[in-house]
Structure formats: structure tokens, C-alpha cells
PDB file of C-alpha atoms and ligand atoms in Angstrom:
ATOM      1  CA  MET A   1      18.352 -23.648 -10.639  1.00  0.00           C
ATOM      2  CA  GLN A   2      19.002 -20.344  -8.988  1.00  0.00           C
ATOM      3  CA  ALA A   3      17.420 -19.801  -5.570  1.00  0.00           C
ATOM      4  CA  ILE A   4      14.523 -17.350  -5.382  1.00  0.00           C
ATOM      5  CA  GLU A   5      15.635 -14.109  -3.787  1.00  0.00           C
ATOM      6  CA  LYS A   6      14.407 -13.388  -0.261  1.00  0.00           C
ATOM      7  CA  TYR A   7      13.607  -9.902   1.007  1.00  0.00           C
ATOM      8  CA  ARG A   8      13.230  -8.041   4.262  1.00  0.00           C
ATOM      9  CA  ILE A   9       9.980  -6.078   4.501  1.00  0.00           C
ATOM     10  CA  PHE A  10       9.375  -3.014   6.649  1.00  0.00           C
ATOM     11  CA  ALA A  11       6.015  -1.398   7.402  1.00  0.00           C
ATOM     12  CA  VAL A  12       6.553   2.301   8.108  1.00  0.00           C
ATOM     13  CA  LYS A  13       3.622   4.126   9.693  1.00  0.00           C
ATOM     14  CA  TYR A  14       3.494   7.807   8.795  1.00  0.00           C
ATOM     15  CA  ALA A  15      -0.025   8.965   9.731  1.00  0.00           C
ATOM     16  CA  HIS A  16      -3.152   8.241  11.709  1.00  0.00           C
ATOM     17  CA  HIS A  17      -6.871   8.962  11.525  1.00  0.00           C
ATOM     18  CA  ALA A  18      -9.504   8.324  14.174  1.00  0.00           C
ATOM     19  CA  ARG A  19     -12.827   6.909  13.025  1.00  0.00           C
ATOM     20  CA  ARG A  20     -15.554   4.486  14.037  1.00  0.00           C
ATOM     21  CA  SER A  21     -16.013   0.906  12.885  1.00  0.00           C
ATOM     22  CA  THR A  22     -19.309   1.655  11.157  1.00  0.00           C
ATOM     23  CA  GLU A  23     -17.347   3.674   8.556  1.00  0.00           C
ATOM     24  CA  ASN A  24     -15.127   0.707   7.664  1.00  0.00           C
ATOM     25  CA  PHE A  25     -17.675  -1.769   6.284  1.00  0.00           C
ATOM     26  CA  ILE A  26     -20.386  -1.674   3.650  1.00  0.00           C
ATOM     27  CA  GLY A  27     -23.625  -1.729   5.642  1.00  0.00           C
ATOM     28  CA  GLY A  28     -21.875  -0.322   8.729  1.00  0.00           C
ATOM     29  CA  ASP A  29     -21.007  -2.254  11.859  1.00  0.00           C
ATOM     30  CA  ALA A  30     -23.415  -3.263  14.621  1.00  0.00           C
ATOM     31  CA  HIS A  31     -20.774  -2.624  17.276  1.00  0.00           C
ATOM     32  CA  ASP A  32     -19.888   0.942  16.213  1.00  0.00           C
ATOM     33  CA  VAL A  33     -16.651   1.083  18.214  1.00  0.00           C
ATOM     34  CA  PRO A  34     -13.505   3.183  17.633  1.00  0.00           C
ATOM     35  CA  MET A  35     -11.614   1.656  14.685  1.00  0.00           C
ATOM     36  CA  PRO A  36      -8.847   4.052  13.638  1.00  0.00           C
ATOM     37  CA  LEU A  37      -6.743   3.848  10.493  1.00  0.00           C
ATOM     38  CA  ASP A  38      -2.959   3.854  10.392  1.00  0.00           C
ATOM     39  CA  TYR A  39      -1.249   4.940   7.169  1.00  0.00           C
ATOM     40  CA  PHE A  40       1.795   3.049   5.923  1.00  0.00           C
ATOM     41  CA  VAL A  41       4.409   2.876   3.255  1.00  0.00           C
ATOM     42  CA  TRP A  42       6.356  -0.372   2.895  1.00  0.00           C
ATOM     43  CA  ALA A  43      10.001  -0.994   2.015  1.00  0.00           C
ATOM     44  CA  VAL A  44      11.099  -4.274   0.432  1.00  0.00           C
ATOM     45  CA  MET A  45      14.861  -4.762   0.636  1.00  0.00           C
ATOM     46  CA  GLY A  46      16.765  -7.502  -1.166  1.00  0.00           C
ATOM     47  CA  GLU A  47      20.436  -8.245  -1.811  1.00  0.00           C
ATOM     48  CA  SER A  48      20.675  -6.005  -4.821  1.00  0.00           C
ATOM     49  CA  ARG A  49      17.426  -4.047  -5.113  1.00  0.00           C
ATOM     50  CA  THR A  50      15.154  -2.037  -2.847  1.00  0.00           C
ATOM     51  CA  PHE A  51      11.520  -1.342  -3.650  1.00  0.00           C
ATOM     52  CA  ILE A  52       9.335   1.251  -1.984  1.00  0.00           C
ATOM     53  CA  VAL A  53       5.673   0.278  -2.005  1.00  0.00           C
ATOM     54  CA  ASP A  54       3.480   3.408  -2.011  1.00  0.00           C
ATOM     55  CA  THR A  55       4.605   6.912  -1.172  1.00  0.00           C
ATOM     56  CA  GLY A  56       2.134   8.248   1.414  1.00  0.00           C
ATOM     57  CA  PHE A  57       1.105  11.903   1.691  1.00  0.00           C
ATOM     58  CA  ASP A  58       2.791  15.066   2.945  1.00  0.00           C
ATOM     59  CA  PRO A  59       1.811  17.564   5.698  1.00  0.00           C
ATOM     60  CA  ALA A  60      -0.062  19.848   3.280  1.00  0.00           C
ATOM     61  CA  MET A  61      -2.286  16.954   2.182  1.00  0.00           C
ATOM     62  CA  ALA A  62      -2.750  15.838   5.783  1.00  0.00           C
ATOM     63  CA  ALA A  63      -4.024  19.330   6.649  1.00  0.00           C
ATOM     64  CA  GLN A  64      -6.283  19.415   3.609  1.00  0.00           C
ATOM     65  CA  ARG A  65      -7.851  16.050   4.457  1.00  0.00           C
ATOM     66  CA  GLY A  66      -7.878  16.237   8.268  1.00  0.00           C
ATOM     67  CA  ARG A  67      -5.324  13.486   8.842  1.00  0.00           C
ATOM     68  CA  THR A  68      -2.415  13.519  11.324  1.00  0.00           C
ATOM     69  CA  ILE A  69       1.168  12.903  10.191  1.00  0.00           C
ATOM     70  CA  THR A  70       3.046  11.004  12.889  1.00  0.00           C
ATOM     71  CA  HIS A  71       6.455  10.837  11.117  1.00  0.00           C
ATOM     72  CA  SER A  72       7.321  11.996   7.638  1.00  0.00           C
ATOM     73  CA  VAL A  73       7.786   9.234   5.050  1.00  0.00           C
ATOM     74  CA  GLU A  74      11.287  10.580   4.386  1.00  0.00           C
ATOM     75  CA  ASP A  75      12.274  10.233   8.062  1.00  0.00           C
ATOM     76  CA  GLY A  76      10.725   6.787   8.321  1.00  0.00           C
ATOM     77  CA  LEU A  77      12.770   5.532   5.399  1.00  0.00           C
ATOM     78  CA  LYS A  78      15.954   7.096   6.817  1.00  0.00           C
ATOM     79  CA  GLN A  79      15.418   5.079  10.012  1.00  0.00           C
ATOM     80  CA  ILE A  80      15.873   1.896   7.976  1.00  0.00           C
ATOM     81  CA  GLY A  81      18.805   3.251   5.994  1.00  0.00           C
ATOM     82  CA  ILE A  82      16.982   4.310   2.835  1.00  0.00           C
ATOM     83  CA  HIS A  83      17.570   7.729   1.306  1.00  0.00           C
ATOM     84  CA  ALA A  84      14.585   8.637  -0.812  1.00  0.00           C
ATOM     85  CA  ASP A  85      16.639  10.416  -3.462  1.00  0.00           C
ATOM     86  CA  SER A  86      18.553   7.231  -4.253  1.00  0.00           C
ATOM     87  CA  VAL A  87      15.511   4.945  -4.604  1.00  0.00           C
ATOM     88  CA  ASP A  88      15.288   3.320  -8.059  1.00  0.00           C
ATOM     89  CA  ASP A  89      11.913   1.559  -7.887  1.00  0.00           C
ATOM     90  CA  VAL A  90       8.550   2.609  -6.456  1.00  0.00           C
ATOM     91  CA  ILE A  91       5.544   0.311  -6.733  1.00  0.00           C
ATOM     92  CA  LEU A  92       2.200   2.097  -6.406  1.00  0.00           C
ATOM     93  CA  THR A  93      -0.578  -0.239  -5.318  1.00  0.00           C
ATOM     94  CA  HIS A  94      -3.031   2.407  -6.554  1.00  0.00           C
ATOM     95  CA  MET A  95      -3.241   6.160  -7.098  1.00  0.00           C
ATOM     96  CA  HIS A  96      -5.304   7.266  -4.061  1.00  0.00           C
ATOM     97  CA  TYR A  97      -3.915  10.356  -2.294  1.00  0.00           C
ATOM     98  CA  ASP A  98      -2.662   8.353   0.704  1.00  0.00           C
ATOM     99  CA  HIS A  99      -0.643   5.981  -1.518  1.00  0.00           C
ATOM    100  CA  ALA A 100       0.633   8.220  -4.331  1.00  0.00           C
ATOM    101  CA  GLY A 101       1.596  11.554  -2.718  1.00  0.00           C
ATOM    102  CA  ASN A 102       4.978  13.035  -1.711  1.00  0.00           C
ATOM    103  CA  ARG A 103       5.396  13.694  -5.410  1.00  0.00           C
ATOM    104  CA  SER A 104       8.982  14.964  -5.434  1.00  0.00           C
ATOM    105  CA  LEU A 105      10.435  12.620  -2.807  1.00  0.00           C
ATOM    106  CA  PHE A 106      11.784  10.008  -5.244  1.00  0.00           C
ATOM    107  CA  PRO A 107      13.345  12.047  -8.063  1.00  0.00           C
ATOM    108  CA  ARG A 108      15.081   9.174  -9.832  1.00  0.00           C
ATOM    109  CA  ALA A 109      12.633   6.336  -9.236  1.00  0.00           C
ATOM    110  CA  ARG A 110      10.803   4.364 -11.871  1.00  0.00           C
ATOM    111  CA  TYR A 111       7.130   3.888 -10.906  1.00  0.00           C
ATOM    112  CA  HIS A 112       5.306   0.575 -11.320  1.00  0.00           C
ATOM    113  CA  VAL A 113       1.531   0.826 -11.861  1.00  0.00           C
ATOM    114  CA  GLN A 114      -1.224  -1.179 -13.485  1.00  0.00           C
ATOM    115  CA  ASP A 115      -2.507  -0.112 -16.922  1.00  0.00           C
ATOM    116  CA  LYS A 116      -6.019  -0.117 -15.496  1.00  0.00           C
ATOM    117  CA  GLU A 117      -5.150   2.308 -12.693  1.00  0.00           C
ATOM    118  CA  MET A 118      -3.836   4.980 -15.070  1.00  0.00           C
ATOM    119  CA  GLN A 119      -6.881   4.531 -17.294  1.00  0.00           C
ATOM    120  CA  TYR A 120      -9.201   4.745 -14.290  1.00  0.00           C
ATOM    121  CA  CYS A 121      -7.707   7.847 -12.670  1.00  0.00           C
ATOM    122  CA  THR A 122      -7.519   9.785 -15.949  1.00  0.00           C
ATOM    123  CA  GLY A 123     -10.793   8.610 -17.464  1.00  0.00           C
ATOM    124  CA  ARG A 124     -14.510   9.150 -17.284  1.00  0.00           C
ATOM    125  CA  CYS A 125     -14.976   7.718 -13.788  1.00  0.00           C
ATOM    126  CA  MET A 126     -13.181  10.786 -12.437  1.00  0.00           C
ATOM    127  CA  CYS A 127     -16.166  12.895 -13.554  1.00  0.00           C
ATOM    128  CA  HIS A 128     -17.969  11.445 -10.530  1.00  0.00           C
ATOM    129  CA  HIS A 129     -17.051  12.897  -7.152  1.00  0.00           C
ATOM    130  CA  ALA A 130     -18.068   9.647  -5.437  1.00  0.00           C
ATOM    131  CA  LEU A 131     -15.201   7.910  -7.283  1.00  0.00           C
ATOM    132  CA  SER A 132     -12.722  10.768  -7.688  1.00  0.00           C
ATOM    133  CA  HIS A 133     -12.560  12.064  -4.101  1.00  0.00           C
ATOM    134  CA  PRO A 134      -9.745   9.729  -2.928  1.00  0.00           C
ATOM    135  CA  PHE A 135      -7.567  10.914  -5.839  1.00  0.00           C
ATOM    136  CA  GLU A 136      -5.518  14.105  -5.726  1.00  0.00           C
ATOM    137  CA  PRO A 137      -5.374  15.760  -9.176  1.00  0.00           C
ATOM    138  CA  ASP A 138      -1.788  16.964  -8.632  1.00  0.00           C
ATOM    139  CA  ASP A 139      -0.655  13.396  -7.879  1.00  0.00           C
ATOM    140  CA  VAL A 140      -2.338  12.166 -11.047  1.00  0.00           C
ATOM    141  CA  LYS A 141      -0.772  14.980 -13.097  1.00  0.00           C
ATOM    142  CA  ALA A 142       2.660  14.124 -11.678  1.00  0.00           C
ATOM    143  CA  MET A 143       2.153  10.543 -12.792  1.00  0.00           C
ATOM    144  CA  VAL A 144       1.201  11.636 -16.312  1.00  0.00           C
ATOM    145  CA  GLU A 145       4.402  13.697 -16.423  1.00  0.00           C
ATOM    146  CA  ARG A 146       6.423  10.646 -15.355  1.00  0.00           C
ATOM    147  CA  VAL A 147       4.871   8.683 -18.212  1.00  0.00           C
ATOM    148  CA  PHE A 148       6.241  11.263 -20.661  1.00  0.00           C
ATOM    149  CA  GLU A 149       9.607  11.263 -18.876  1.00  0.00           C
ATOM    150  CA  GLY A 150       9.916   7.507 -19.410  1.00  0.00           C
ATOM    151  CA  ARG A 151       9.752   6.829 -15.688  1.00  0.00           C
ATOM    152  CA  VAL A 152       6.715   4.523 -15.551  1.00  0.00           C
ATOM    153  CA  GLU A 153       6.683   0.781 -15.982  1.00  0.00           C
ATOM    154  CA  PHE A 154       3.177  -0.474 -16.690  1.00  0.00           C
ATOM    155  CA  HIS A 155       1.893  -3.851 -15.582  1.00  0.00           C
ATOM    156  CA  ASP A 156      -1.172  -5.718 -16.785  1.00  0.00           C
ATOM    157  CA  GLY A 157      -2.590  -8.239 -14.336  1.00  0.00           C
ATOM    158  CA  ASP A 158      -0.023 -10.628 -12.856  1.00  0.00           C
ATOM    159  CA  SER A 159       3.516  -9.412 -13.481  1.00  0.00           C
ATOM    160  CA  PRO A 160       6.841 -10.712 -12.182  1.00  0.00           C
ATOM    161  CA  ILE A 161       9.098  -7.721 -11.475  1.00  0.00           C
ATOM    162  CA  THR A 162      12.176  -9.630 -10.374  1.00  0.00           C
ATOM    163  CA  SER A 163      13.161 -12.820  -8.559  1.00  0.00           C
ATOM    164  CA  GLY A 164      10.939 -13.227  -5.480  1.00  0.00           C
ATOM    165  CA  LEU A 165       8.773 -10.166  -6.143  1.00  0.00           C
ATOM    166  CA  SER A 166       5.653  -9.770  -8.281  1.00  0.00           C
ATOM    167  CA  VAL A 167       2.576  -7.562  -8.585  1.00  0.00           C
ATOM    168  CA  HIS A 168      -0.979  -8.808  -9.100  1.00  0.00           C
ATOM    169  CA  TRP A 169      -4.058  -6.890 -10.196  1.00  0.00           C
ATOM    170  CA  VAL A 170      -7.067  -7.249  -7.913  1.00  0.00           C
ATOM    171  CA  GLY A 171      -9.115  -4.080  -8.593  1.00  0.00           C
ATOM    172  CA  GLY A 172     -12.218  -3.585  -6.454  1.00  0.00           C
ATOM    173  CA  HIS A 173     -11.382  -0.669  -4.176  1.00  0.00           C
ATOM    174  CA  SER A 174      -9.798   1.176  -7.102  1.00  0.00           C
ATOM    175  CA  ASN A 175     -10.111  -0.271 -10.598  1.00  0.00           C
ATOM    176  CA  GLY A 176      -6.369  -0.751 -11.051  1.00  0.00           C
ATOM    177  CA  LEU A 177      -5.405  -1.764  -7.511  1.00  0.00           C
ATOM    178  CA  GLN A 178      -2.500  -4.228  -7.389  1.00  0.00           C
ATOM    179  CA  VAL A 179      -1.052  -6.196  -4.492  1.00  0.00           C
ATOM    180  CA  VAL A 180       2.624  -7.098  -4.031  1.00  0.00           C
ATOM    181  CA  ARG A 181       3.828 -10.653  -3.388  1.00  0.00           C
ATOM    182  CA  VAL A 182       7.240 -10.959  -1.771  1.00  0.00           C
ATOM    183  CA  ASN A 183       9.400 -13.970  -0.908  1.00  0.00           C
ATOM    184  CA  THR A 184      10.858 -13.874   2.629  1.00  0.00           C
ATOM    185  CA  GLU A 185      12.550 -16.196   5.127  1.00  0.00           C
ATOM    186  CA  ARG A 186       9.070 -17.102   6.410  1.00  0.00           C
ATOM    187  CA  GLY A 187       7.575 -17.670   2.962  1.00  0.00           C
ATOM    188  CA  TRP A 188       5.416 -15.659   0.569  1.00  0.00           C
ATOM    189  CA  VAL A 189       4.027 -12.489   2.114  1.00  0.00           C
ATOM    190  CA  VAL A 190       1.363 -10.389   0.354  1.00  0.00           C
ATOM    191  CA  LEU A 191       1.239  -6.648   0.871  1.00  0.00           C
ATOM    192  CA  ALA A 192      -2.498  -6.372   0.326  1.00  0.00           C
ATOM    193  CA  SER A 193      -2.632  -2.585   0.685  1.00  0.00           C
ATOM    194  CA  ASP A 194      -6.238  -1.464   0.193  1.00  0.00           C
ATOM    195  CA  ALA A 195      -7.362  -4.831  -1.150  1.00  0.00           C
ATOM    196  CA  SER A 196      -8.107  -5.179   2.587  1.00  0.00           C
ATOM    197  CA  HIS A 197      -7.851  -2.090   4.807  1.00  0.00           C
ATOM    198  CA  PHE A 198      -8.190  -4.126   8.005  1.00  0.00           C
ATOM    199  CA  TYR A 199      -7.699  -7.786   8.913  1.00  0.00           C
ATOM    200  CA  ALA A 200     -11.467  -7.864   9.526  1.00  0.00           C
ATOM    201  CA  ASN A 201     -12.351  -7.015   5.906  1.00  0.00           C
ATOM    202  CA  ILE A 202     -10.609 -10.052   4.433  1.00  0.00           C
ATOM    203  CA  ARG A 203     -11.112 -12.447   7.349  1.00  0.00           C
ATOM    204  CA  GLU A 204     -14.838 -11.778   7.607  1.00  0.00           C
ATOM    205  CA  ASN A 205     -15.437 -11.153   3.890  1.00  0.00           C
ATOM    206  CA  ARG A 206     -16.852  -7.702   4.645  1.00  0.00           C
ATOM    207  CA  PRO A 207     -16.062  -5.108   1.947  1.00  0.00           C
ATOM    208  CA  TYR A 208     -14.762  -1.639   2.733  1.00  0.00           C
ATOM    209  CA  PRO A 209     -17.150   1.132   1.612  1.00  0.00           C
ATOM    210  CA  VAL A 210     -14.739   3.087  -0.643  1.00  0.00           C
ATOM    211  CA  VAL A 211     -15.132   0.872  -3.683  1.00  0.00           C
ATOM    212  CA  TYR A 212     -15.356   0.876  -7.471  1.00  0.00           C
ATOM    213  CA  ASN A 213     -16.492  -2.742  -7.911  1.00  0.00           C
ATOM    214  CA  VAL A 214     -17.712  -4.807  -4.953  1.00  0.00           C
ATOM    215  CA  GLY A 215     -17.512  -8.066  -6.884  1.00  0.00           C
ATOM    216  CA  ASP A 216     -13.860  -7.492  -7.710  1.00  0.00           C
ATOM    217  CA  MET A 217     -13.180  -6.551  -4.082  1.00  0.00           C
ATOM    218  CA  LEU A 218     -14.650  -9.840  -2.853  1.00  0.00           C
ATOM    219  CA  GLU A 219     -12.759 -11.818  -5.515  1.00  0.00           C
ATOM    220  CA  GLY A 220      -9.660  -9.846  -4.512  1.00  0.00           C
ATOM    221  CA  PHE A 221      -9.898 -11.249  -0.979  1.00  0.00           C
ATOM    222  CA  LYS A 222      -9.660 -14.735  -2.496  1.00  0.00           C
ATOM    223  CA  THR A 223      -6.781 -13.750  -4.764  1.00  0.00           C
ATOM    224  CA  VAL A 224      -4.806 -12.334  -1.833  1.00  0.00           C
ATOM    225  CA  MET A 225      -5.411 -15.476   0.241  1.00  0.00           C
ATOM    226  CA  ARG A 226      -4.294 -17.648  -2.682  1.00  0.00           C
ATOM    227  CA  LEU A 227      -1.078 -15.664  -3.197  1.00  0.00           C
ATOM    228  CA  ALA A 228      -0.078 -15.688   0.483  1.00  0.00           C
ATOM    229  CA  ASP A 229       1.377 -18.742   2.235  1.00  0.00           C
ATOM    230  CA  SER A 230      -1.196 -18.409   5.053  1.00  0.00           C
ATOM    231  CA  PRO A 231      -3.575 -15.801   6.524  1.00  0.00           C
ATOM    232  CA  GLN A 232      -0.588 -14.758   8.703  1.00  0.00           C
ATOM    233  CA  HIS A 233       1.218 -13.805   5.500  1.00  0.00           C
ATOM    234  CA  VAL A 234      -1.399 -11.196   4.507  1.00  0.00           C
ATOM    235  CA  ILE A 235      -0.633  -7.580   5.428  1.00  0.00           C
ATOM    236  CA  PRO A 236      -3.668  -5.264   5.405  1.00  0.00           C
ATOM    237  CA  GLY A 237      -3.245  -1.667   4.255  1.00  0.00           C
ATOM    238  CA  HIS A 238      -4.380   0.379   7.233  1.00  0.00           C
ATOM    239  CA  ASP A 239      -4.735  -1.844  10.307  1.00  0.00           C
ATOM    240  CA  PRO A 240      -3.014  -0.585  13.511  1.00  0.00           C
ATOM    241  CA  GLU A 241      -2.912  -4.247  14.591  1.00  0.00           C
ATOM    242  CA  VAL A 242       0.058  -4.762  12.224  1.00  0.00           C
ATOM    243  CA  LEU A 243       2.282  -2.798  14.597  1.00  0.00           C
ATOM    244  CA  GLN A 244       1.139  -4.928  17.546  1.00  0.00           C
ATOM    245  CA  ALA A 245       1.604  -8.216  15.728  1.00  0.00           C
ATOM    246  CA  TYR A 246       5.071  -7.676  14.252  1.00  0.00           C
ATOM    247  CA  ALA A 247       8.401  -6.978  15.907  1.00  0.00           C
ATOM    248  CA  PRO A 248       9.658  -3.397  15.726  1.00  0.00           C
ATOM    249  CA  HIS A 249      12.682  -2.585  13.570  1.00  0.00           C
ATOM    250  CA  ASP A 250      14.527  -1.429  16.705  1.00  0.00           C
ATOM    251  CA  HIS A 251      13.917   0.156  20.094  1.00  0.00           C
ATOM    252  CA  GLU A 252      13.710   3.668  18.698  1.00  0.00           C
ATOM    253  CA  THR A 253      11.050   2.788  16.119  1.00  0.00           C
ATOM    254  CA  GLN A 254       8.830   0.727  18.429  1.00  0.00           C
ATOM    255  CA  GLY A 255       5.213   1.466  17.540  1.00  0.00           C
ATOM    256  CA  TRP A 256       5.804   2.792  14.032  1.00  0.00           C
ATOM    257  CA  ILE A 257       8.237   0.627  12.041  1.00  0.00           C
ATOM    258  CA  ALA A 258       7.781  -3.160  12.007  1.00  0.00           C
ATOM    259  CA  ARG A 259       9.473  -6.146  10.321  1.00  0.00           C
ATOM    260  CA  LEU A 260       6.984  -8.118   8.258  1.00  0.00           C
ATOM    261  CA  ASP A 261       9.439 -10.777   7.050  1.00  0.00           C
ATOM    262  CA  ILE A 262       9.719 -12.123  10.607  1.00  0.00           C
ATOM    263  CA  ALA A 263       6.741 -14.229  11.785  1.00  0.00           C
ATOM    264  CA  PRO A 264       4.155 -12.317  13.856  1.00  0.00           C
ATOM    265  CA  ARG A 265       4.274 -12.614  17.618  1.00  0.00           C
TER     266      ARG A 265
HETATM  267 ZN1  LIG B   1      -7.224   3.496  -1.370  1.00  0.00          ZN
HETATM  268 ZN1  LIG B   2      -5.458   3.690   1.571  1.00  0.00          ZN
END
């Protein structure tokens, strides 16, 4: 039997947003302390294939939404030796503006999304501002164009993409949200993305307030825990703690690019 491929995983922080803890949980937070969000894209690098997980947003979108870009996604990827214009595969965990922007950065990539996410972000739910506000219409339109260009690979539920790498529908936060399971030297890591914004959401079973279906979000916490080898193998989508816990890629990228395939410190 052939060995399962192992990958290196990089978390690349590209933006930041200050906010208070009460905004990060349904029902608020009794402590109401500063609890900022970091914004990441992830790179999964194997022997033969490299996958980019989510594409971030650009400076124009940051200005429009009051976020702060700390390094461009393009520069972050260059730091780890990836040139965006040669990337073949992009996995989008979901279509929110902070995960599906930088529309022209990956001109030759094939995009992996869940059937449910395309249906959700082009369907009747988008008539409601409460559900549509995290989506950017231009990002959605770009995705529709890619469908017609033959550049989208759809997934339905659990889907093996290649040896040691699979996507899994969890829904909840966005109806077609998927997480990415990756085999590494330290075992199976799950890039949970917005299935859990912070470690606290999944560890304390406290849902994040941007949500389509709370029941699916809570079930999603269980799915993520089941897919990961341990709680230390779960990577939340927006927690600044990730950059404290994991070793930096190198001296120059201390504080913004970390290695997730090496056990946390
Ligand atoms: Zn989101
Ligand atoms: Zn997000």
C-alpha cells in the first residue's frame, strides 16, 4: 500500500481587526475584553501539489470594510516560495469576502467549493441583508464566471481531493462552509476556518454570531473534533493565538507566518 502523502502547512496572516469579546459569541461575553481578529490564508504544500486555502481580501476591500491589511496575500505567499500566478488549486472554505477576495490573483487556479455554498451565495438567502452582508457581490460574480470557464471543482459533503487531503462540509456559519483535513508529520490537522473563528468557540461550545444555522454550527464543532487527531490539531480561522502557539516560518516572518505541521509550542 502506498503511504499517505504528508504536507507542510503555513498560516499566513494578512490583516487585522480590533473588536471586543462580546461581538464574538452569541449572547455576548460577560467579560467584554479586547478580542481582535486576525485574517489568514493557508498554504498546504506537498511533494507534488500545492493548495492555497482561501484567498483573503485586497486593500480596496479592507478600506471598504474598515479592516487593516498587514501584508498583502501575494507577498505572504512569496515569502514561502509560492508565486500566485502559478498556483493550480485553490480551496475556498466559503465565499465570505475575507475568504474569497483577491479575485485576479490566481489566474490559472481551479477553485474547490461545496455545491451548497454556490447555491447559498447565489440564491434566495442573499435577498436578506442579515445573511448577505459578509458576501461581496463581485467575488460571487467572479466565481460564477469561473464556473463557466470550467475552473471550478464542486464538492458535496466529504470529498477526498488527493492523498492526505480532503474537504468536509460543516455548514453553520455559511451554509456551504467546508473544512480542510490535511495529513502532516504530526498527524491529521484540520483547517477549521470559520467553523470556529477562535479556539474559544469550539472549546467552549459557544457559537459565533455570524451564522446561517446554529444547529449546524454546533454539530460542526463535533465534526471538526472528530476529523482532527486532537484538539491541538484544530486550527481556528481568525484567532491571533495561532501565531503565538506555532513556530514562525523564519526570523523575517515572525508574528505573521507560522508552520502548522509542526506541533505547537
Ligand atoms: Zn466567514
Ligand atoms: Zn472569516
